PDB file of C-alpha atoms in Angstrom:
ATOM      1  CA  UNK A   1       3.658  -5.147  30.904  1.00  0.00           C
ATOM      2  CA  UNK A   2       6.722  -7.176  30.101  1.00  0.00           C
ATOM      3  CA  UNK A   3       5.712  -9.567  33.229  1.00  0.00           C
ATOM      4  CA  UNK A   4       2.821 -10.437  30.514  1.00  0.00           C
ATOM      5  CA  UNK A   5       4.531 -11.214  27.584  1.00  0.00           C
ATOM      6  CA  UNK A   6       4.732 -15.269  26.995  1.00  0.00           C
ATOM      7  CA  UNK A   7       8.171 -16.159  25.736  1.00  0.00           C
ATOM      8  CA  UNK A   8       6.866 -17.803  23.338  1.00  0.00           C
ATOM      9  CA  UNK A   9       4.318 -15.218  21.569  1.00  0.00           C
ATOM     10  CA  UNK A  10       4.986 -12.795  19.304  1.00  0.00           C
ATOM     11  CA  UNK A  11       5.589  -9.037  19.067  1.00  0.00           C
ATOM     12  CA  UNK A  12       4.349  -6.466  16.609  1.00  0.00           C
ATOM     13  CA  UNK A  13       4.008  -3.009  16.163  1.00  0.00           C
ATOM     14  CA  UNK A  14       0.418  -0.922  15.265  1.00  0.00           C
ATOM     15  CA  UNK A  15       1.145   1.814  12.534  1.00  0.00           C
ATOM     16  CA  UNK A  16      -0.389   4.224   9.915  1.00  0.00           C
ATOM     17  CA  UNK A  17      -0.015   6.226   7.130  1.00  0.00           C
ATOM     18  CA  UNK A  18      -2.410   9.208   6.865  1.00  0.00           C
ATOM     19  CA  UNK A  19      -5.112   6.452   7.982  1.00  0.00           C
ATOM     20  CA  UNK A  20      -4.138   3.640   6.321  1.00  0.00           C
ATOM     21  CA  UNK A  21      -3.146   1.359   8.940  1.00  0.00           C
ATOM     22  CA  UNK A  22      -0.672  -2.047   9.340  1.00  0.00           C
ATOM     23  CA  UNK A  23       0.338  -4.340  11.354  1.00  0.00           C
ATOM     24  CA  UNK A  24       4.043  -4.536  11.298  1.00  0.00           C
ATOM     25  CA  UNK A  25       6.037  -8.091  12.335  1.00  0.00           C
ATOM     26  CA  UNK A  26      10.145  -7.879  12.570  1.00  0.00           C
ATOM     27  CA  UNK A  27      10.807 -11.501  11.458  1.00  0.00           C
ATOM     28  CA  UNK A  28      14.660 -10.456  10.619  1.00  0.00           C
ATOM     29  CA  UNK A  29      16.909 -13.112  12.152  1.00  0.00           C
ATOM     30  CA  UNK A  30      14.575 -15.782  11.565  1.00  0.00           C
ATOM     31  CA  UNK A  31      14.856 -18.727   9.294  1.00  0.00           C
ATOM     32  CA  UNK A  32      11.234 -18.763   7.369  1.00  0.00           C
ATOM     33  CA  UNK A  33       8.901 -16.314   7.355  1.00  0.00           C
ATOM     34  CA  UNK A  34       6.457 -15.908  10.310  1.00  0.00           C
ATOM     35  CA  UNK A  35       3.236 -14.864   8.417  1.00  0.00           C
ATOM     36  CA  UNK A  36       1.179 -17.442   7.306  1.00  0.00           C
ATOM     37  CA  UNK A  37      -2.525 -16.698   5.212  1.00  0.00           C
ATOM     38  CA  UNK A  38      -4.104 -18.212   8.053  1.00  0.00           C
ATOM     39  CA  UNK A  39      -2.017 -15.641  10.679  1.00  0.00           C
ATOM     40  CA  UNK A  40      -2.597 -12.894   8.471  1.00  0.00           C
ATOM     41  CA  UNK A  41      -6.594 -13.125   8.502  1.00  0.00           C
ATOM     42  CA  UNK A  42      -6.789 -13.982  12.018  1.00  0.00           C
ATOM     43  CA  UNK A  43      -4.639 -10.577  12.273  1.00  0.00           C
ATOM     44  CA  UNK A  44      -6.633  -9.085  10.063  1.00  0.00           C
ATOM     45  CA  UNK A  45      -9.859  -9.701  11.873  1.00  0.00           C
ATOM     46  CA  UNK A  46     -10.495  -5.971  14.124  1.00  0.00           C
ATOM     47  CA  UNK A  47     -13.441  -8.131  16.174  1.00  0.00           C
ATOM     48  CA  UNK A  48     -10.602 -11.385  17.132  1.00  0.00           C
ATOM     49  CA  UNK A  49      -7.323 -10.467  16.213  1.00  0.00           C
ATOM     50  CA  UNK A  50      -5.622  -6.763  16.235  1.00  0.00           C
ATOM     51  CA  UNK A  51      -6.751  -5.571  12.070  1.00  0.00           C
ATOM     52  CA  UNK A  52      -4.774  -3.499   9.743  1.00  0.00           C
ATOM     53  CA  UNK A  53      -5.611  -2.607   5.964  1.00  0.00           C
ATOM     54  CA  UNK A  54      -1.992  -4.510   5.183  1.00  0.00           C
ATOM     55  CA  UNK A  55       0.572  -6.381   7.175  1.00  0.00           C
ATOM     56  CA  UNK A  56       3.890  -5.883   6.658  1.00  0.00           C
ATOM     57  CA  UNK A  57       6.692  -8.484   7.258  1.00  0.00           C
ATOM     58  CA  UNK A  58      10.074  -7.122   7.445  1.00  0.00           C
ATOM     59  CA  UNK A  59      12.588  -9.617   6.595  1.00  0.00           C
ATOM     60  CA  UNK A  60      16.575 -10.133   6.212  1.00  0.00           C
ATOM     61  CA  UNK A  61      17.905  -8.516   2.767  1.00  0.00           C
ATOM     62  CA  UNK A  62      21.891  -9.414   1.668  1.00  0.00           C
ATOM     63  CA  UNK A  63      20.586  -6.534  -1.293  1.00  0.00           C
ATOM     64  CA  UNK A  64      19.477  -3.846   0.979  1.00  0.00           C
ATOM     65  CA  UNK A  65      19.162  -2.459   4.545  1.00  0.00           C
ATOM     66  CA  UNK A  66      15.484  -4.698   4.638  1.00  0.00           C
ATOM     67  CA  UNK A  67      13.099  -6.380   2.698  1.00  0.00           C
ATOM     68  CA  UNK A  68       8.904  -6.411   3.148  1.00  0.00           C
ATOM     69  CA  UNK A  69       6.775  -9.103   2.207  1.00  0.00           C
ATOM     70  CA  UNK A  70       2.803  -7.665   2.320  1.00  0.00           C
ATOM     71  CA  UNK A  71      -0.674  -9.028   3.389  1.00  0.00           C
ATOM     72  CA  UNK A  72      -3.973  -8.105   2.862  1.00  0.00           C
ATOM     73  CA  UNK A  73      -6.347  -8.605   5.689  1.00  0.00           C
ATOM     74  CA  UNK A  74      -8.272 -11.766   4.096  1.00  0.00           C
ATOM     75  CA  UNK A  75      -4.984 -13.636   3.877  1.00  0.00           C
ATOM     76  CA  UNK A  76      -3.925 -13.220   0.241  1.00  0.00           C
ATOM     77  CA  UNK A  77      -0.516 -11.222  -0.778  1.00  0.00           C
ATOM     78  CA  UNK A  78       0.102  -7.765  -1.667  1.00  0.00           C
ATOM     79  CA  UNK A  79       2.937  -7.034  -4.230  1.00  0.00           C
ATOM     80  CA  UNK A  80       3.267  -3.401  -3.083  1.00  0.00           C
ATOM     81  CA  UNK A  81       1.941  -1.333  -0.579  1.00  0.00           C
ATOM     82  CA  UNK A  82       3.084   2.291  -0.335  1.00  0.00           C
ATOM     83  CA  UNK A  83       2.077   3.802   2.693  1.00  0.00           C
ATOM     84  CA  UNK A  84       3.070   0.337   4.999  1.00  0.00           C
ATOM     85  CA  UNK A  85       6.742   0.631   3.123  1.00  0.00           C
ATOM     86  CA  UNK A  86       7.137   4.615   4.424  1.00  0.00           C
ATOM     87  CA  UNK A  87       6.220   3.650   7.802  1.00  0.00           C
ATOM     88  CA  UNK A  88       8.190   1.203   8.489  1.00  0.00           C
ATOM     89  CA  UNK A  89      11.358   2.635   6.446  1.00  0.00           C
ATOM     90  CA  UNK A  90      10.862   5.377   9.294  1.00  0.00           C
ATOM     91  CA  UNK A  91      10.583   2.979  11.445  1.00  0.00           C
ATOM     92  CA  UNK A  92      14.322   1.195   9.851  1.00  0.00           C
ATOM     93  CA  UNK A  93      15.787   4.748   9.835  1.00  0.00           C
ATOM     94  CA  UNK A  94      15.505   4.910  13.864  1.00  0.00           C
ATOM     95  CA  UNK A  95      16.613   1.645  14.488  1.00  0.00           C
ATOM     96  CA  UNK A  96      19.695   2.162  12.053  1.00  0.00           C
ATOM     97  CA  UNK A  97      20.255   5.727  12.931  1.00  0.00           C
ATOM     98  CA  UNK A  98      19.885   6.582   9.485  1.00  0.00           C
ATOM     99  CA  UNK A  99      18.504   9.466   7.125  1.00  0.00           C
ATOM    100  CA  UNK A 100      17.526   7.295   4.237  1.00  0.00           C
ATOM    101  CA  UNK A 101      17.094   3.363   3.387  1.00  0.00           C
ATOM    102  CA  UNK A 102      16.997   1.160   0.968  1.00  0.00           C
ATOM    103  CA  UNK A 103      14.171  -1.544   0.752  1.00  0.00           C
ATOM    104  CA  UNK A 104      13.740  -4.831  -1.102  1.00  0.00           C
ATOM    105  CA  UNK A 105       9.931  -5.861  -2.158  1.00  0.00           C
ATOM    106  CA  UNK A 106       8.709  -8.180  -4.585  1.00  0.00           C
ATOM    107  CA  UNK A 107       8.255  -4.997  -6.313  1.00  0.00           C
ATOM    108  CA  UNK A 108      12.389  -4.573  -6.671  1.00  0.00           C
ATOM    109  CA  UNK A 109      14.775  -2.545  -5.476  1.00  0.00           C
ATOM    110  CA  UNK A 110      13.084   0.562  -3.213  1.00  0.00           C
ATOM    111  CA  UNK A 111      14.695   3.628  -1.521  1.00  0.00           C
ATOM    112  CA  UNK A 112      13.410   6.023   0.844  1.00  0.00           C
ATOM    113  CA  UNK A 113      14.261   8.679   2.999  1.00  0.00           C
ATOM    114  CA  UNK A 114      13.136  11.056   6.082  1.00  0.00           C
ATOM    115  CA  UNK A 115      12.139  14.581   4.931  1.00  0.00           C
ATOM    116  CA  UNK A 116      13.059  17.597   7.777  1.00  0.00           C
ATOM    117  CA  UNK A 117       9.435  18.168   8.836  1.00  0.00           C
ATOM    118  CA  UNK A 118       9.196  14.348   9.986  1.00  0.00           C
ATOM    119  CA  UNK A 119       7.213  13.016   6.501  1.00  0.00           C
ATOM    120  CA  UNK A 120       9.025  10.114   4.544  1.00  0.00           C
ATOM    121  CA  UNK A 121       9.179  10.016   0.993  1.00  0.00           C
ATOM    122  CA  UNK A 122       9.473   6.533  -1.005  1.00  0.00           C
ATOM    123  CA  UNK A 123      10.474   6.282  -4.693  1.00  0.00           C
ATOM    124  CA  UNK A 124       7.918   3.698  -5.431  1.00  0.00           C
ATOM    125  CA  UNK A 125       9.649   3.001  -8.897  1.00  0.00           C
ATOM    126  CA  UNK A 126       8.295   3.652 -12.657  1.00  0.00           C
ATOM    127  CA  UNK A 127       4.570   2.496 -13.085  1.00  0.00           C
ATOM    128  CA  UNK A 128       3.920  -0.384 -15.236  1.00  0.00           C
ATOM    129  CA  UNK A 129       1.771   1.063 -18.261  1.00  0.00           C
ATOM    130  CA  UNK A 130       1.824  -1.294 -20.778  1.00  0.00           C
ATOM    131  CA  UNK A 131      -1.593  -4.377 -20.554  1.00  0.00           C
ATOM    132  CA  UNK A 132       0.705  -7.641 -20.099  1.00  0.00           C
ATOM    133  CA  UNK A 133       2.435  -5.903 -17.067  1.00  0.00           C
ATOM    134  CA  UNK A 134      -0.656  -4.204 -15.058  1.00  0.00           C
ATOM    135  CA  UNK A 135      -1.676  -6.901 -16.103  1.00  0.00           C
ATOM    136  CA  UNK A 136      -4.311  -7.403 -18.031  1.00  0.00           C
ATOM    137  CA  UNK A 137      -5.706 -10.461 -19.306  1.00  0.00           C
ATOM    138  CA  UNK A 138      -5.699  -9.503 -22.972  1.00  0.00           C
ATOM    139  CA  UNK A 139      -4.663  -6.727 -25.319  1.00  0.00           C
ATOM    140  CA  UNK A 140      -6.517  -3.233 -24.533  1.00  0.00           C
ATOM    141  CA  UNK A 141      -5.863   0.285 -24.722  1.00  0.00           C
ATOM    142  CA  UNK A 142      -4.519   0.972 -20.480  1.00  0.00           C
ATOM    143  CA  UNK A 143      -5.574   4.890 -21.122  1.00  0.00           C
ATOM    144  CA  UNK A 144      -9.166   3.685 -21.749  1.00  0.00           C
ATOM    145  CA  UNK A 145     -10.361   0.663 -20.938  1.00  0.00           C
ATOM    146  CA  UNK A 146     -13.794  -1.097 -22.463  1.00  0.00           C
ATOM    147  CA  UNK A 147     -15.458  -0.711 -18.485  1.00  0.00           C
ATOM    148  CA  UNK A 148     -18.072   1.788 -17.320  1.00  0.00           C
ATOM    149  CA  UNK A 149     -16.372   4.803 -16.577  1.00  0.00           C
ATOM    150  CA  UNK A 150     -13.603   4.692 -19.204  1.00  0.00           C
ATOM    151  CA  UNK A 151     -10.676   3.943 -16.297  1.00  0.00           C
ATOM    152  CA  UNK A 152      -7.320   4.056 -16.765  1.00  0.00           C
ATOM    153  CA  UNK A 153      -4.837   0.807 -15.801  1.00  0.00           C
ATOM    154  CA  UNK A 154      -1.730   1.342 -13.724  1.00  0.00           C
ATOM    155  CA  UNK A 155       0.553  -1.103 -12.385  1.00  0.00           C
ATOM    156  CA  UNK A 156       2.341  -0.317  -9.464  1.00  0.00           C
ATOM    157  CA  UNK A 157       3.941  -3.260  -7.983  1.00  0.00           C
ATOM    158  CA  UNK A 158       0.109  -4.009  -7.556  1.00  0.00           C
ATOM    159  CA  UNK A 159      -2.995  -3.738 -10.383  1.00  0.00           C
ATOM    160  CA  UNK A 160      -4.842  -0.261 -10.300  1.00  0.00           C
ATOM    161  CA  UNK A 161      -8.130   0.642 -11.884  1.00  0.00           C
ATOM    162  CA  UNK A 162      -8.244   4.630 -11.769  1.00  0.00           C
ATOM    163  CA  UNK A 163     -11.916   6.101 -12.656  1.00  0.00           C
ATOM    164  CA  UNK A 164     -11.922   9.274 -12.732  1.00  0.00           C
ATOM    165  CA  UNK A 165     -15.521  10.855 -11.921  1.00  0.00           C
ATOM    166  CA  UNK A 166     -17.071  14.608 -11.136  1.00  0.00           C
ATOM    167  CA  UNK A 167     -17.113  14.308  -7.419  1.00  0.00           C
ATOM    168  CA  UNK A 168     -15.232  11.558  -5.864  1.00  0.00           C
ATOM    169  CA  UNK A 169     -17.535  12.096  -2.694  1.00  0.00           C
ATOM    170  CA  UNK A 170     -20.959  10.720  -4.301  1.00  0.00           C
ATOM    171  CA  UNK A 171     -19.078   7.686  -5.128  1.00  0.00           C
ATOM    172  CA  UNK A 172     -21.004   5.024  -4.056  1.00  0.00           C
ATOM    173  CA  UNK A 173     -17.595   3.271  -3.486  1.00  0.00           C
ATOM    174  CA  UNK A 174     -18.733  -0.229  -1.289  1.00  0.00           C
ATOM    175  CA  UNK A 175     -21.018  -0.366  -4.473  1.00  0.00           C
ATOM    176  CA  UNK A 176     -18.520   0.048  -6.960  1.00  0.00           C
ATOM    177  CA  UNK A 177     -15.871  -1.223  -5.903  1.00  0.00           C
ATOM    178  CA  UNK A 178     -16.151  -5.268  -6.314  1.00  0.00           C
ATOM    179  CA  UNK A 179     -16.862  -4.962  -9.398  1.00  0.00           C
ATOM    180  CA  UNK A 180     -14.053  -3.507 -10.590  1.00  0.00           C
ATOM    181  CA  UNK A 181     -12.306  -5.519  -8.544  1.00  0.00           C
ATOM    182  CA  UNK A 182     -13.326  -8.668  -9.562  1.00  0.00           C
ATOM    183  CA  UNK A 183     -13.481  -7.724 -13.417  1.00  0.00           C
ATOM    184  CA  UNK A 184     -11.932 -10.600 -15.679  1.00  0.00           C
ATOM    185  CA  UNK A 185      -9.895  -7.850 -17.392  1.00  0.00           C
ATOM    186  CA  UNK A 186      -7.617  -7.960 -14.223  1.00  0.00           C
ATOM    187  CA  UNK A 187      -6.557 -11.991 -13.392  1.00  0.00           C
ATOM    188  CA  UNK A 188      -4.937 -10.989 -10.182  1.00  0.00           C
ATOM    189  CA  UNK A 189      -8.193  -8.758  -9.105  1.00  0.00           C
ATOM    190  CA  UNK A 190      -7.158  -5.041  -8.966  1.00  0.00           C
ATOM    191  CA  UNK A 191      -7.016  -1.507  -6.292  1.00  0.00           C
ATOM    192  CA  UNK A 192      -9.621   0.665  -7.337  1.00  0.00           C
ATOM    193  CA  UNK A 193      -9.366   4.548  -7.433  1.00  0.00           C
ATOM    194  CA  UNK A 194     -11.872   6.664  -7.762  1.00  0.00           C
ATOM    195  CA  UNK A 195     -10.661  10.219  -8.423  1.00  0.00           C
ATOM    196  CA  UNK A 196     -11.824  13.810  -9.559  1.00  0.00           C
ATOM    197  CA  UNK A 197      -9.892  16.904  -9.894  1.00  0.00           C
ATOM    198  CA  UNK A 198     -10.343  19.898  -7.269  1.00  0.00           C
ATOM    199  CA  UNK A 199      -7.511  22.328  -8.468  1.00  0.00           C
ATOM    200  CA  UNK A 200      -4.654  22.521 -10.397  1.00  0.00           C
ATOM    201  CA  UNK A 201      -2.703  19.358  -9.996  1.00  0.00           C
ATOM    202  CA  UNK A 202      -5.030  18.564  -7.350  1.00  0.00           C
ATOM    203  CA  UNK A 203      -7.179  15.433  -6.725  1.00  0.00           C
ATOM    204  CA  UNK A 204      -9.451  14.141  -4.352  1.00  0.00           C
ATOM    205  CA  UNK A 205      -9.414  10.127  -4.399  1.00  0.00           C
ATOM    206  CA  UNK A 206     -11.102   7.469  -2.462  1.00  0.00           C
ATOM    207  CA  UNK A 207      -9.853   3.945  -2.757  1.00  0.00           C
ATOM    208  CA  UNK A 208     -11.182   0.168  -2.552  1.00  0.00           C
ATOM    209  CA  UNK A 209      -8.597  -2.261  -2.169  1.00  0.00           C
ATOM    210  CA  UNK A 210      -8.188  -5.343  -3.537  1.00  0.00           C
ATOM    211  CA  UNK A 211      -8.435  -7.500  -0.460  1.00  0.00           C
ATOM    212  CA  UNK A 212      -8.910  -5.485   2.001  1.00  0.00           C
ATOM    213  CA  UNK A 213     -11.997  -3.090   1.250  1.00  0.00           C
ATOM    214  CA  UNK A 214     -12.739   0.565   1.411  1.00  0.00           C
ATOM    215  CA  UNK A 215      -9.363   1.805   3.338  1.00  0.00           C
ATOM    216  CA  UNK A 216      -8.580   5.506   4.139  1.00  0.00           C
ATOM    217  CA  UNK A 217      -5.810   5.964   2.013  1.00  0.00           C
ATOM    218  CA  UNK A 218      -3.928   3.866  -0.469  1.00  0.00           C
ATOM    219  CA  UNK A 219      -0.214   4.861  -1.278  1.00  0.00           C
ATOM    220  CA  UNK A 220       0.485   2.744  -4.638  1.00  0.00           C
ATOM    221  CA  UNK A 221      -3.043   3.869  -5.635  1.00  0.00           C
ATOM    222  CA  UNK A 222      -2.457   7.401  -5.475  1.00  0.00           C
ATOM    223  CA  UNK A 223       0.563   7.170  -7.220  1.00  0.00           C
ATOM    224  CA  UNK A 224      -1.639   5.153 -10.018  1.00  0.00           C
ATOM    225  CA  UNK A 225      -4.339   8.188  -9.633  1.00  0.00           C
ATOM    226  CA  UNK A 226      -1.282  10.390 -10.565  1.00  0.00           C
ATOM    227  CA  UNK A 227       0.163   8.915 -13.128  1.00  0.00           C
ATOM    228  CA  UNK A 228      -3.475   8.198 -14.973  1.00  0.00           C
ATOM    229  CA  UNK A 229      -4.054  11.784 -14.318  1.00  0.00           C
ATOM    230  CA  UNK A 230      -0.950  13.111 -15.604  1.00  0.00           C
ATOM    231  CA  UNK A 231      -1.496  10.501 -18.707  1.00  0.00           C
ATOM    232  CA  UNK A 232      -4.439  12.142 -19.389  1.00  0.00           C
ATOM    233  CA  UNK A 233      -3.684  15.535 -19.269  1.00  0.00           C
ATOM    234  CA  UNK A 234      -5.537  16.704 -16.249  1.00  0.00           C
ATOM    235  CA  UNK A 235      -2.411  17.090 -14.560  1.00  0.00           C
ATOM    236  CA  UNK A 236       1.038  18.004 -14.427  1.00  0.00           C
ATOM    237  CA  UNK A 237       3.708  15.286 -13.201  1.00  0.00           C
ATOM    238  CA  UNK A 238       3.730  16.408  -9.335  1.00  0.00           C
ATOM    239  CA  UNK A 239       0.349  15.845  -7.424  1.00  0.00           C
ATOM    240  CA  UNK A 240      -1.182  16.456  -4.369  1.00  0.00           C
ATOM    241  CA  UNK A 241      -3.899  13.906  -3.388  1.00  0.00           C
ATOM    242  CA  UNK A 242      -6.432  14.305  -0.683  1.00  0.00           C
ATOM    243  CA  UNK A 243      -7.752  10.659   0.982  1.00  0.00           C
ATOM    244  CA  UNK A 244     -10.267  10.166   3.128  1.00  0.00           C
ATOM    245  CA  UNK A 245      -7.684   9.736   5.894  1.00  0.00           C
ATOM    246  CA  UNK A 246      -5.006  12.476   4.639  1.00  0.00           C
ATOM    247  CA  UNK A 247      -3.190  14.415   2.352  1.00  0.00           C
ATOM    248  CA  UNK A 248      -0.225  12.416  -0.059  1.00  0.00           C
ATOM    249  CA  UNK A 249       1.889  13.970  -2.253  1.00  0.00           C
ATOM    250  CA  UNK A 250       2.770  12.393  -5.709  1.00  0.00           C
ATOM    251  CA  UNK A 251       5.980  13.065  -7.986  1.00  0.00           C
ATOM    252  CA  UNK A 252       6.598  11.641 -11.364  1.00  0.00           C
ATOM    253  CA  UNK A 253      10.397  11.862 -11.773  1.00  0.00           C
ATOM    254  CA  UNK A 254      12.525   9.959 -14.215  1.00  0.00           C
ATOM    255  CA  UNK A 255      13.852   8.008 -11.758  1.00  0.00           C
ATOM    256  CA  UNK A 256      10.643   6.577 -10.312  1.00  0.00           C
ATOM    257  CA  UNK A 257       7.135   7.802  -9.110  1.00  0.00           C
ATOM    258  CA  UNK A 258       8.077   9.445  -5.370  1.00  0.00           C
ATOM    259  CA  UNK A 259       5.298   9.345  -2.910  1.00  0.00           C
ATOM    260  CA  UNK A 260       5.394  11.891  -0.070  1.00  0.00           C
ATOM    261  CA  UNK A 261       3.001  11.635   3.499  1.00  0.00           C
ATOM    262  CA  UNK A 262       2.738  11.139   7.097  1.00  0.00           C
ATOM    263  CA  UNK A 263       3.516   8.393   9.395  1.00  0.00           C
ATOM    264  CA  UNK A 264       2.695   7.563  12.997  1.00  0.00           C
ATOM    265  CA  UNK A 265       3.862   4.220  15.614  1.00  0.00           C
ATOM    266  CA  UNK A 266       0.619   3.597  17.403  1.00  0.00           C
ATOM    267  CA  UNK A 267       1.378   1.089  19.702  1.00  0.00           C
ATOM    268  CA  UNK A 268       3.501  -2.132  20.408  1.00  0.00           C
ATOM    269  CA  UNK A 269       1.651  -5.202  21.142  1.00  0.00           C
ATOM    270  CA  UNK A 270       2.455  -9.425  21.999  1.00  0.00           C
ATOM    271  CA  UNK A 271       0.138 -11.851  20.327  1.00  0.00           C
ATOM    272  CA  UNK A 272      -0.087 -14.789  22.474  1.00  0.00           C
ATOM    273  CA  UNK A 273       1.022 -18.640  21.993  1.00  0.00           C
ATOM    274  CA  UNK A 274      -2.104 -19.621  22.274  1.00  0.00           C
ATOM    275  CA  UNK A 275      -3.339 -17.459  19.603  1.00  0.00           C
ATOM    276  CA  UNK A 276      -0.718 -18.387  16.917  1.00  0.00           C
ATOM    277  CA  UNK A 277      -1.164 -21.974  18.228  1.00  0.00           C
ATOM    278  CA  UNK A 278      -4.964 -21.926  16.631  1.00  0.00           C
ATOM    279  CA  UNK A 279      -3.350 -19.659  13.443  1.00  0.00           C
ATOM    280  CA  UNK A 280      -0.924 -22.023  11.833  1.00  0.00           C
TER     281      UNK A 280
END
């Protein structure tokens, strides 16, 4: 396979976190970033390019061990992205031959570390719960916002609408979701969540992303879910989520909102000259 690689392409690594999957590209050592908007939707494309849910950049850090810049797949940014920054901390642990990491995002200052079964836990930092810093475009009550469903607004790094509904599964969520997304109560567009409680500090959620779509699991948006439900007293402050593509597990502390899952390499690939040549 190496015989195949051009010199002059590009290498990046396929990755997921229960079903949420990314594109990862080292670009540590370079100058400028690599991504571009126009890279990152050609990526993003699972018909021309390689596709992911989010791509995550990992980049130089004189704060940290690394820092991540996101994408989504139709070339905008991401300011967080949960389940992309566990896999590729795991990822940073191996190469460092470390136990725990620290991370720089536009979200701040991020730490996480390898639990003993082989799941990674990332303290995702306190949630934004006040309207200017979700935000919101103008004063409103985050517990209940004036949209159908009454949903609850988190920020995490990222906008989150959290309805909470009686059965998550009969969610007509391609239906839903745009709308929500798209509301003029969130200026930067927003995650939506769409939650409903199974058991005692137990959820079942299903997510469309701002972005990127209906996605099998969103790691900032179940922390969101957890925090709303916590805020509204259908939970405790410790939370175990089930997504459409796994299970999560969600921590309130005081020192941050820790988010606990899975994480799996997939593959290594080479993008071509020629195909960042036509992807400025």
């Amino acid at each position: 396979m190496d015989q195949m690689r051009d010199p002059s392409g590009l290498g990046f690594m396929k990755m997921h976190g229960a079903g949420n999957d990314f594109v990862v590209i080292d670009s540590r050592g370079q100058k400028t970033a690599v991504v571009t908007p126009a890279l990152a939707r050609a990526l993003g494309d699972r018909n021309r390019g390689v596709g992911f849910d989010q791509l995550a950049e990992i980049r130089d850090s004189d704060q940290a061990d690394f820092g991540l810049d996101f994408w989504n797949n139709d070339g905008s940014r991401a300011g967080a992205c949960g389940n992309a920054t566990r896999c590729v901390s795991d990822y940073m642990m191996r190469q460092l031959g470390k136990e725990a990491v620290t991370l720089v995002t536009a979200r701040g200052g991020l730490s996480a570390v390898r639990l003993a079964d082989g799941r990674v836990s990332v303290n995702m930092g306190a949630p934004q719960l006040d309207w200017p810093s979700v935000p919101l475009a103008h004063e409103v009550d985050p517990l209940h916002l004036p949209l159908a469903g009454d949903p609850v607004a988190v920020g995490m790094g990222n906008p989150h609408c959290v309805v909470f509904v009686p059965d998550a599964e009969a969610v007509d969520v391609a239906g839903l979701g745009p709308g929500y997304e798209h509301d003029p109560l969130y200026p930067q567009r927003t995650n939506v969540e769409f939650a409903s409680l199974i058991g005692p500090d137990h959820l079942r959620m299903r997510v469309w992303e701002r972005g990127a779509g209906i996605t099998l699991a969103c790691g900032s948006g179940a922390c969101a879910t957890a925090v709303a439900a916590h805020l509204r007293g259908l939970t405790g402050r410790r939370v175990t989520l089930d997504l459409d593509g796994g299970v999560l597990e969600i921590d309130w502390r005081e020192d941050g909102v820790w988010m606990t899952g899975p994480v799996a390499h997939v593959f290594d690939g080479w993008l071509s000259a020629a195909f960042l040549a036509a992807h400025p």
